Amino acid sequence: GRAVRYKENYETLIQGMETMGFKLYLPEEKRGYIITSFRYPEKSNFDFNTFCDSLSDKDIVIYPGKVSNADCFRIGNIGRIFKADVLNLLNAIKASVEELNISL
């Protein structure tokens, strides 16, 4: 049952993030549904620490990327997280993008 929920969280997350203009780090055939990595927006005033702080002010936690060849951040889709939580995350990300004038 958890795997089904995690996959639903993942699908909700990527749909919302792509709708906003974020790009996923991995091609579809190499992605899993546990942790999802997104590239920093290109040609933008995006600053991860400022973005992370803005989300933290909204009680949302994201993580820096763990790859050495790309600037990216990660979002977990597991744990006691449900679709409503992912939708709340997406709303917080959208608000932070708008507040920080991040171009996507």
Coordinates of C-alpha atoms in Angstrom, one line a residue:
G1 CA 0.0 0.0 0.0
R2 CA 2.8 2.4 0.8
A3 CA 4.4 2.0 -2.6
V4 CA 1.2 2.9 -4.3
R5 CA 0.9 6.1 -2.2
Y6 CA 4.6 7.0 -2.8
K7 CA 4.1 6.6 -6.5
E8 CA 0.9 8.8 -6.4
N9 CA 2.9 11.4 -4.4
Y10 CA 5.7 11.3 -7.1
E11 CA 3.2 11.7 -9.9
T12 CA 1.5 14.6 -8.3
L13 CA 4.8 16.2 -7.5
I14 CA 6.3 15.9 -11.0
Q15 CA 3.1 17.1 -12.7
G16 CA 2.9 20.2 -10.5
M17 CA 6.6 21.0 -10.7
E18 CA 6.7 20.6 -14.5
T19 CA 3.5 22.7 -14.8
M20 CA 5.4 25.5 -12.9
G21 CA 8.4 25.1 -15.2
F22 CA 10.8 23.1 -13.2
K23 CA 12.9 20.5 -15.0
L24 CA 13.6 17.0 -13.7
Y25 CA 17.3 16.0 -13.3
L26 CA 17.0 12.4 -14.6
P27 CA 15.3 11.2 -17.8
E28 CA 12.0 9.3 -17.2
E29 CA 13.5 5.8 -17.7
K30 CA 16.0 6.4 -14.9
R31 CA 13.7 7.9 -12.2
G32 CA 12.4 6.3 -9.1
Y33 CA 9.5 7.5 -7.1
I34 CA 11.2 7.7 -3.7
I35 CA 13.3 10.8 -4.2
T36 CA 12.9 13.3 -7.1
S37 CA 15.7 15.7 -8.2
F38 CA 15.0 18.9 -10.0
R39 CA 17.5 21.1 -11.8
Y40 CA 18.0 24.7 -10.7
P41 CA 16.2 27.0 -13.1
E42 CA 18.5 28.2 -15.8
K43 CA 19.0 31.9 -16.6
S44 CA 17.2 32.9 -13.4
N45 CA 17.9 34.7 -10.2
F46 CA 17.4 31.3 -8.4
D47 CA 19.4 30.9 -5.2
F48 CA 18.9 27.5 -3.5
N49 CA 19.5 28.8 0.1
T50 CA 17.1 31.7 -0.3
F51 CA 14.5 29.4 -1.9
C52 CA 15.0 26.8 0.8
D53 CA 14.7 29.5 3.5
S54 CA 11.5 30.7 1.9
L55 CA 10.0 27.2 2.0
S56 CA 11.3 26.7 5.5
D57 CA 9.3 29.8 6.6
K58 CA 6.3 27.9 5.2
D59 CA 7.2 24.7 7.2
I60 CA 8.5 22.9 4.1
V61 CA 11.8 21.2 3.9
I62 CA 13.7 20.3 0.7
Y63 CA 17.2 19.1 0.3
P64 CA 20.2 20.1 -1.8
G65 CA 21.2 17.8 -4.7
K66 CA 23.8 15.1 -4.1
V67 CA 25.3 15.0 -7.6
S68 CA 28.5 16.7 -8.5
N69 CA 27.8 17.5 -12.1
A70 CA 24.6 19.5 -11.9
D71 CA 22.9 22.1 -9.7
C72 CA 19.8 20.5 -8.4
F73 CA 17.6 19.9 -5.3
R74 CA 15.7 16.9 -4.1
I75 CA 12.2 16.3 -2.7
G76 CA 11.3 13.1 -0.9
N77 CA 8.0 11.4 -1.8
I78 CA 8.0 8.9 1.1
G79 CA 7.1 8.7 4.8
R80 CA 3.8 9.8 6.3
I81 CA 3.1 12.0 3.3
F82 CA -0.1 12.0 1.4
K83 CA -1.4 13.7 -1.8
A84 CA -2.7 16.6 0.2
D85 CA 0.8 17.2 1.6
V86 CA 2.3 17.2 -1.9
L87 CA -0.4 19.7 -3.0
N88 CA 0.5 21.9 0.0
L89 CA 4.2 21.6 -0.9
L90 CA 3.4 22.6 -4.5
N91 CA 1.4 25.6 -3.3
A92 CA 4.3 26.7 -1.0
I93 CA 6.8 26.3 -3.9
K94 CA 4.6 28.4 -6.2
A95 CA 4.3 31.1 -3.5
S96 CA 8.0 31.1 -3.0
V97 CA 8.7 31.3 -6.7
E98 CA 6.4 34.3 -6.9
E99 CA 7.7 36.0 -3.8
L100 CA 11.3 35.6 -4.9
N101 CA 10.6 36.5 -8.6
I102 CA 12.2 33.3 -9.8
S103 CA 12.0 33.0 -13.6
L104 CA 11.1 29.4 -14.7

